[in-house]
Amino acid sequence: MKAAVTVSLVPEARGGPFVYWDDLDRAFAAAAKEGFDAVEIFPPDAAAVSPVRVRELMDRHGLAVAAVGTGAGWVKHKLRLTDPDPEVRRKARGFIAGIVDLAGQLGAPAIIGSMQGRFGDGLTKEQALDWLAEELAWLADRAQSHGQPLLYEPLNRYETNLINRAGEATEFLKSRGLTNVKLLCDLFHMNIEEADISATLRAVAPHLGHIHFADSNRQAVGRGHTDMVPLVVALREIGYTGYLSAEVFPLPDSATAASQTMVSFRQWFGAG
Ligand code: LER
Ligand code: MN
């Protein structure tokens, strides 16, 4: 298993669950110093990030890019894949395609989380899920051209009403034939929605592509009350080798959230 840490470059997301903020150079330097394997980037849009520049940072610090988030498409640009307006859906697809291409150049997958949207206000759940499946299929093909999967993240009930649990998400992916879409399991969302996090991780293991590593209160693991023991046993048993990426609040500050994440990562997943 590999450790990653998030950096947000989106001022509109201020207050959100990202460890580092605003400055890629500083984030890469700090992540390398803490001993992370990779950085997960949350950009305002694809054009805001130079892949050449990020490649330089990766080389200089010996870090990978774990994933690139698309949430700014919603937070900043109000684009959703299930918006009733076809023009908004078209722009949402284009926005994500740009990030899939950027991530692909960095050897990383893109994440679909907040941009999945929701049903209601006249839009049926069935229609929203049909649109979501259609868009995921198109974007997963694009990701495939970079040799990457697309990551789909179920969110808790306060952020979407489409799919809240990992089991439902895998059923959705299977029934729609979305073979190049992998599941992103965020331990914070799972703490709200799942009856049993470790049983769920075992059940969805073949689809699991990425993990957001957070405690019950969305702080660094070790600062909340999630029982890590069964979860660690489950991840070892299923042979998960992907990232555990700290998508957590910078509390009490970025440096402490980062170092506490690495203390927990080493405690639970370190060698020996
Ligand atoms: C949002 O709550 C979240 O978990 C992000 O990873 C989705 O973009
Ligand atoms: Mn997440």
Short mmCIF file of C-alpha atoms and ligand atoms in Angstrom, two decimals:
data_model
loop_
_atom_site.label_atom_id
_atom_site.label_comp_id
_atom_site.label_asym_id
_atom_site.label_seq_id
_atom_site.Cartn_x
_atom_site.Cartn_y
_atom_site.Cartn_z
CA MET A 1 0.00 0.00 0.00
CA LYS A 2 1.12 3.51 -0.77
CA ALA A 3 0.56 6.79 1.06
CA ALA A 4 -0.68 9.93 -0.68
CA VAL A 5 -1.67 13.40 0.44
CA THR A 6 -4.03 15.94 -1.10
CA VAL A 7 -3.33 19.47 -2.30
CA SER A 8 -6.11 21.88 -3.33
CA LEU A 9 -5.43 24.67 -5.80
CA VAL A 10 -9.03 25.90 -5.60
CA PRO A 11 -9.70 28.97 -3.42
CA GLU A 12 -13.47 28.31 -3.70
CA ALA A 13 -12.91 24.99 -1.90
CA ARG A 14 -11.40 26.73 1.14
CA GLY A 15 -12.58 24.98 4.30
CA GLY A 16 -12.68 21.66 2.44
CA PRO A 17 -10.86 18.43 3.28
CA PHE A 18 -7.46 18.99 1.74
CA VAL A 19 -4.17 18.84 3.60
CA TYR A 20 -2.08 21.24 1.53
CA TRP A 21 -3.28 24.37 -0.19
CA ASP A 22 -2.56 26.69 -3.10
CA ASP A 23 1.05 25.91 -3.91
CA LEU A 24 2.20 22.79 -5.77
CA ASP A 25 5.90 23.43 -5.15
CA ARG A 26 5.44 23.69 -1.40
CA ALA A 27 3.06 20.72 -1.32
CA PHE A 28 5.44 18.43 -3.21
CA ALA A 29 8.38 19.47 -1.03
CA ALA A 30 6.39 18.95 2.20
CA ALA A 31 4.94 15.61 1.03
CA ALA A 32 8.40 14.30 0.17
CA LYS A 33 9.77 15.41 3.54
CA GLU A 34 6.96 13.57 5.37
CA GLY A 35 7.67 10.38 3.41
CA PHE A 36 4.54 10.18 1.25
CA ASP A 37 4.70 8.20 -2.00
CA ALA A 38 2.43 10.50 -3.96
CA VAL A 39 0.37 13.68 -4.12
CA GLU A 40 -3.31 13.88 -5.11
CA ILE A 41 -4.12 17.13 -6.90
CA PHE A 42 -7.42 19.06 -6.77
CA PRO A 43 -7.10 21.68 -9.55
CA PRO A 44 -9.54 24.46 -10.55
CA ASP A 45 -9.45 23.10 -14.12
CA ALA A 46 -7.06 21.23 -16.41
CA ALA A 47 -5.53 24.38 -17.89
CA ALA A 48 -4.40 25.62 -14.46
CA VAL A 49 -1.84 22.84 -14.12
CA SER A 50 1.19 22.41 -16.37
CA PRO A 51 1.96 18.70 -16.78
CA VAL A 52 5.57 19.56 -17.62
CA ARG A 53 5.91 21.48 -14.37
CA VAL A 54 4.31 18.68 -12.33
CA ARG A 55 6.59 16.12 -14.00
CA GLU A 56 9.55 18.24 -12.87
CA LEU A 57 8.24 18.24 -9.31
CA MET A 58 7.63 14.49 -9.42
CA ASP A 59 11.18 13.87 -10.60
CA ARG A 60 12.78 16.34 -8.18
CA HIS A 61 11.00 14.89 -5.14
CA GLY A 62 10.67 11.24 -6.17
CA LEU A 63 6.88 11.39 -5.88
CA ALA A 64 4.04 10.06 -8.04
CA VAL A 65 0.67 11.68 -8.66
CA ALA A 66 -1.93 9.39 -7.06
CA ALA A 67 -5.01 10.91 -8.71
CA VAL A 68 -6.46 14.19 -9.96
CA GLY A 69 -9.85 15.37 -8.63
CA THR A 70 -12.61 16.94 -10.72
CA GLY A 71 -14.66 18.39 -7.85
CA ALA A 72 -13.90 21.98 -8.87
CA GLY A 73 -16.14 21.36 -11.87
CA TRP A 74 -18.99 21.47 -9.37
CA VAL A 75 -17.62 23.67 -6.56
CA LYS A 76 -16.27 26.38 -8.88
CA HIS A 77 -18.04 25.97 -12.22
CA LYS A 78 -21.40 24.42 -11.15
CA LEU A 79 -21.11 21.63 -13.73
CA ARG A 80 -22.69 18.22 -13.10
CA LEU A 81 -22.87 15.08 -15.21
CA THR A 82 -26.57 14.71 -14.36
CA ASP A 83 -27.69 18.30 -14.83
CA PRO A 84 -31.09 18.50 -16.57
CA ASP A 85 -29.63 21.03 -19.05
CA PRO A 86 -27.85 19.17 -21.91
CA GLU A 87 -25.47 22.12 -22.38
CA VAL A 88 -24.33 21.86 -18.74
CA ARG A 89 -23.83 18.10 -19.15
CA ARG A 90 -21.79 18.72 -22.31
CA LYS A 91 -19.58 21.23 -20.48
CA ALA A 92 -19.24 18.86 -17.52
CA ARG A 93 -18.01 16.12 -19.84
CA GLY A 94 -15.54 18.50 -21.47
CA PHE A 95 -14.26 19.72 -18.11
CA ILE A 96 -13.64 16.16 -16.92
CA ALA A 97 -12.13 15.08 -20.24
CA GLY A 98 -9.50 17.81 -19.77
CA ILE A 99 -8.67 16.47 -16.33
CA VAL A 100 -8.60 12.86 -17.56
CA ASP A 101 -6.04 13.95 -20.17
CA LEU A 102 -3.99 15.93 -17.63
CA ALA A 103 -4.04 13.02 -15.16
CA GLY A 104 -3.14 10.61 -17.96
CA GLN A 105 -0.02 12.64 -18.76
CA LEU A 106 0.94 12.34 -15.09
CA GLY A 107 0.34 8.58 -15.01
CA ALA A 108 -2.70 8.98 -12.78
CA PRO A 109 -6.48 8.43 -12.87
CA ALA A 110 -9.13 11.16 -12.55
CA ILE A 111 -11.80 11.05 -9.84
CA ILE A 112 -15.55 11.54 -10.36
CA GLY A 113 -17.05 12.56 -7.01
CA SER A 114 -19.03 15.76 -6.60
CA MET A 115 -19.57 16.12 -10.36
CA GLN A 116 -21.93 13.13 -10.38
CA GLY A 117 -24.72 15.46 -9.20
CA ARG A 118 -28.09 14.33 -7.84
CA PHE A 119 -31.69 13.61 -8.82
CA GLY A 120 -34.78 15.60 -7.80
CA ASP A 121 -36.46 18.85 -8.88
CA GLY A 122 -38.22 16.99 -11.70
CA LEU A 123 -35.28 14.75 -12.60
CA THR A 124 -35.92 11.07 -11.86
CA LYS A 125 -33.31 8.85 -10.25
CA GLU A 126 -33.55 6.49 -13.23
CA GLN A 127 -32.78 9.26 -15.71
CA ALA A 128 -29.93 10.62 -13.60
CA LEU A 129 -28.35 7.16 -13.31
CA ASP A 130 -28.73 6.60 -17.08
CA TRP A 131 -26.93 9.88 -17.78
CA LEU A 132 -24.27 9.10 -15.18
CA ALA A 133 -23.64 5.66 -16.72
CA GLU A 134 -23.43 7.17 -20.21
CA GLU A 135 -20.91 9.81 -19.11
CA LEU A 136 -18.83 7.36 -17.07
CA ALA A 137 -18.64 5.05 -20.10
CA TRP A 138 -17.44 7.88 -22.36
CA LEU A 139 -14.92 9.19 -19.82
CA ALA A 140 -13.66 5.70 -18.95
CA ASP A 141 -12.90 5.12 -22.65
CA ARG A 142 -10.92 8.32 -22.66
CA ALA A 143 -9.05 7.25 -19.51
CA GLN A 144 -8.35 3.90 -21.17
CA SER A 145 -6.54 5.69 -24.00
CA HIS A 146 -4.05 6.84 -21.32
CA GLY A 147 -3.84 3.34 -19.83
CA GLN A 148 -5.75 4.55 -16.76
CA PRO A 149 -9.03 3.61 -15.09
CA LEU A 150 -11.60 6.23 -14.15
CA LEU A 151 -12.30 6.44 -10.40
CA TYR A 152 -15.92 6.71 -9.26
CA GLU A 153 -16.56 7.79 -5.67
CA PRO A 154 -19.83 7.17 -3.81
CA LEU A 155 -20.50 10.14 -1.50
CA ASN A 156 -22.48 10.40 1.70
CA ARG A 157 -26.17 11.36 1.72
CA TYR A 158 -25.49 15.03 2.41
CA GLU A 159 -23.55 15.35 -0.86
CA THR A 160 -25.54 13.19 -3.30
CA ASN A 161 -28.70 11.12 -3.36
CA LEU A 162 -27.60 8.95 -6.31
CA ILE A 163 -25.34 6.27 -4.83
CA ASN A 164 -24.14 6.42 -1.22
CA ARG A 165 -22.71 2.97 -0.55
CA ALA A 166 -19.86 1.06 -2.15
CA GLY A 167 -21.93 -2.10 -2.65
CA GLU A 168 -24.58 -0.19 -4.60
CA ALA A 169 -21.81 1.44 -6.62
CA THR A 170 -20.29 -1.89 -7.67
CA GLU A 171 -23.73 -3.20 -8.65
CA PHE A 172 -24.21 -0.07 -10.75
CA LEU A 173 -20.80 -0.44 -12.43
CA LYS A 174 -21.37 -4.13 -13.10
CA SER A 175 -24.91 -3.76 -14.42
CA ARG A 176 -23.84 -0.97 -16.79
CA GLY A 177 -20.76 -2.84 -18.02
CA LEU A 178 -18.40 -0.10 -16.79
CA THR A 179 -15.34 -2.31 -16.60
CA ASN A 180 -12.76 0.49 -16.72
CA VAL A 181 -14.35 2.37 -13.82
CA LYS A 182 -12.84 1.57 -10.44
CA LEU A 183 -14.27 2.41 -7.06
CA LEU A 184 -12.89 5.11 -4.79
CA CYS A 185 -13.80 4.27 -1.21
CA ASP A 186 -13.60 7.34 1.06
CA LEU A 187 -13.43 6.16 4.67
CA PHE A 188 -15.21 9.33 5.84
CA HIS A 189 -18.23 8.72 3.58
CA MET A 190 -18.16 5.01 4.50
CA ASN A 191 -18.21 5.88 8.21
CA ILE A 192 -21.55 7.63 7.59
CA GLU A 193 -23.12 5.20 5.13
CA GLU A 194 -21.83 1.66 5.64
CA ALA A 195 -23.03 -0.78 8.29
CA ASP A 196 -19.61 -2.44 8.34
CA ILE A 197 -16.65 -0.78 6.60
CA SER A 198 -14.33 -3.79 6.59
CA ALA A 199 -17.02 -6.21 5.33
CA THR A 200 -17.79 -3.73 2.56
CA LEU A 201 -14.14 -3.40 1.57
CA ARG A 202 -13.95 -7.20 1.29
CA ALA A 203 -17.15 -7.34 -0.77
CA VAL A 204 -16.06 -4.69 -3.27
CA ALA A 205 -12.39 -5.77 -3.40
CA PRO A 206 -12.26 -6.63 -7.14
CA HIS A 207 -13.48 -3.13 -7.98
CA LEU A 208 -11.44 -1.17 -5.45
CA GLY A 209 -9.09 1.32 -7.10
CA HIS A 210 -8.33 4.05 -4.55
CA ILE A 211 -8.99 4.97 -0.92
CA HIS A 212 -9.47 8.35 0.74
CA PHE A 213 -7.78 7.83 4.09
CA ALA A 214 -9.70 9.76 6.72
CA ASP A 215 -10.90 9.27 10.26
CA SER A 216 -14.57 9.43 11.39
CA ASN A 217 -14.45 13.24 11.72
CA ARG A 218 -12.61 13.71 8.40
CA GLN A 219 -9.40 14.54 10.18
CA ALA A 220 -6.13 12.66 9.79
CA VAL A 221 -6.42 9.00 10.75
CA GLY A 222 -5.73 8.81 14.48
CA ARG A 223 -7.63 12.03 15.29
CA GLY A 224 -11.13 10.46 15.22
CA HIS A 225 -12.81 7.29 16.46
CA THR A 226 -12.81 4.94 13.48
CA ASP A 227 -11.68 1.48 14.59
CA MET A 228 -8.78 0.88 12.23
CA VAL A 229 -8.01 -2.70 13.26
CA PRO A 230 -10.67 -4.60 11.24
CA LEU A 231 -10.19 -2.24 8.33
CA VAL A 232 -6.44 -2.86 8.20
CA VAL A 233 -7.00 -6.62 8.44
CA ALA A 234 -9.49 -6.45 5.56
CA LEU A 235 -7.16 -4.42 3.33
CA ARG A 236 -4.31 -6.84 4.00
CA GLU A 237 -6.53 -9.85 3.35
CA ILE A 238 -7.84 -8.58 0.03
CA GLY A 239 -4.29 -7.71 -1.02
CA TYR A 240 -5.01 -4.02 -1.68
CA THR A 241 -1.88 -2.41 -3.14
CA GLY A 242 -3.26 1.00 -4.13
CA TYR A 243 -3.12 4.40 -2.47
CA LEU A 244 -4.37 5.50 0.90
CA SER A 245 -4.73 9.20 0.20
CA ALA A 246 -5.27 11.68 3.01
CA GLU A 247 -8.31 13.73 1.99
CA VAL A 248 -8.73 15.36 5.39
CA PHE A 249 -9.09 18.78 6.96
CA PRO A 250 -5.82 20.60 7.60
CA LEU A 251 -6.44 20.40 11.36
CA PRO A 252 -4.97 21.61 13.58
CA ASP A 253 -2.80 22.68 10.62
CA SER A 254 -1.54 21.20 7.36
CA ALA A 255 1.80 20.05 8.74
CA THR A 256 0.24 18.21 11.68
CA ALA A 257 -2.46 16.60 9.51
CA ALA A 258 0.25 15.38 7.14
CA SER A 259 2.59 14.06 9.82
CA GLN A 260 -0.26 12.41 11.77
CA THR A 261 -1.35 10.69 8.54
CA MET A 262 2.14 9.26 8.09
CA VAL A 263 2.29 8.19 11.77
CA SER A 264 -0.96 6.25 11.23
CA PHE A 265 0.08 4.91 7.85
CA ARG A 266 3.32 3.54 9.29
CA GLN A 267 1.54 2.23 12.37
CA TRP A 268 -1.02 0.29 10.36
CA PHE A 269 0.65 -0.49 7.07
CA GLY A 270 4.37 -0.09 7.70
CA ALA A 271 6.76 -2.93 7.10
CA GLY A 272 6.97 -5.61 9.79
C1 LER B 1 -16.20 14.99 -1.49
O1 LER B 1 -16.79 14.84 -0.26
C2 LER B 1 -15.15 13.99 -1.68
O2 LER B 1 -14.99 13.07 -0.93
C3 LER B 1 -14.30 14.18 -2.84
O3 LER B 1 -13.30 13.21 -2.87
C4 LER B 1 -15.18 14.12 -4.08
O4 LER B 1 -14.69 14.87 -5.10
MN MN B 2 -13.28 11.72 -1.04
#
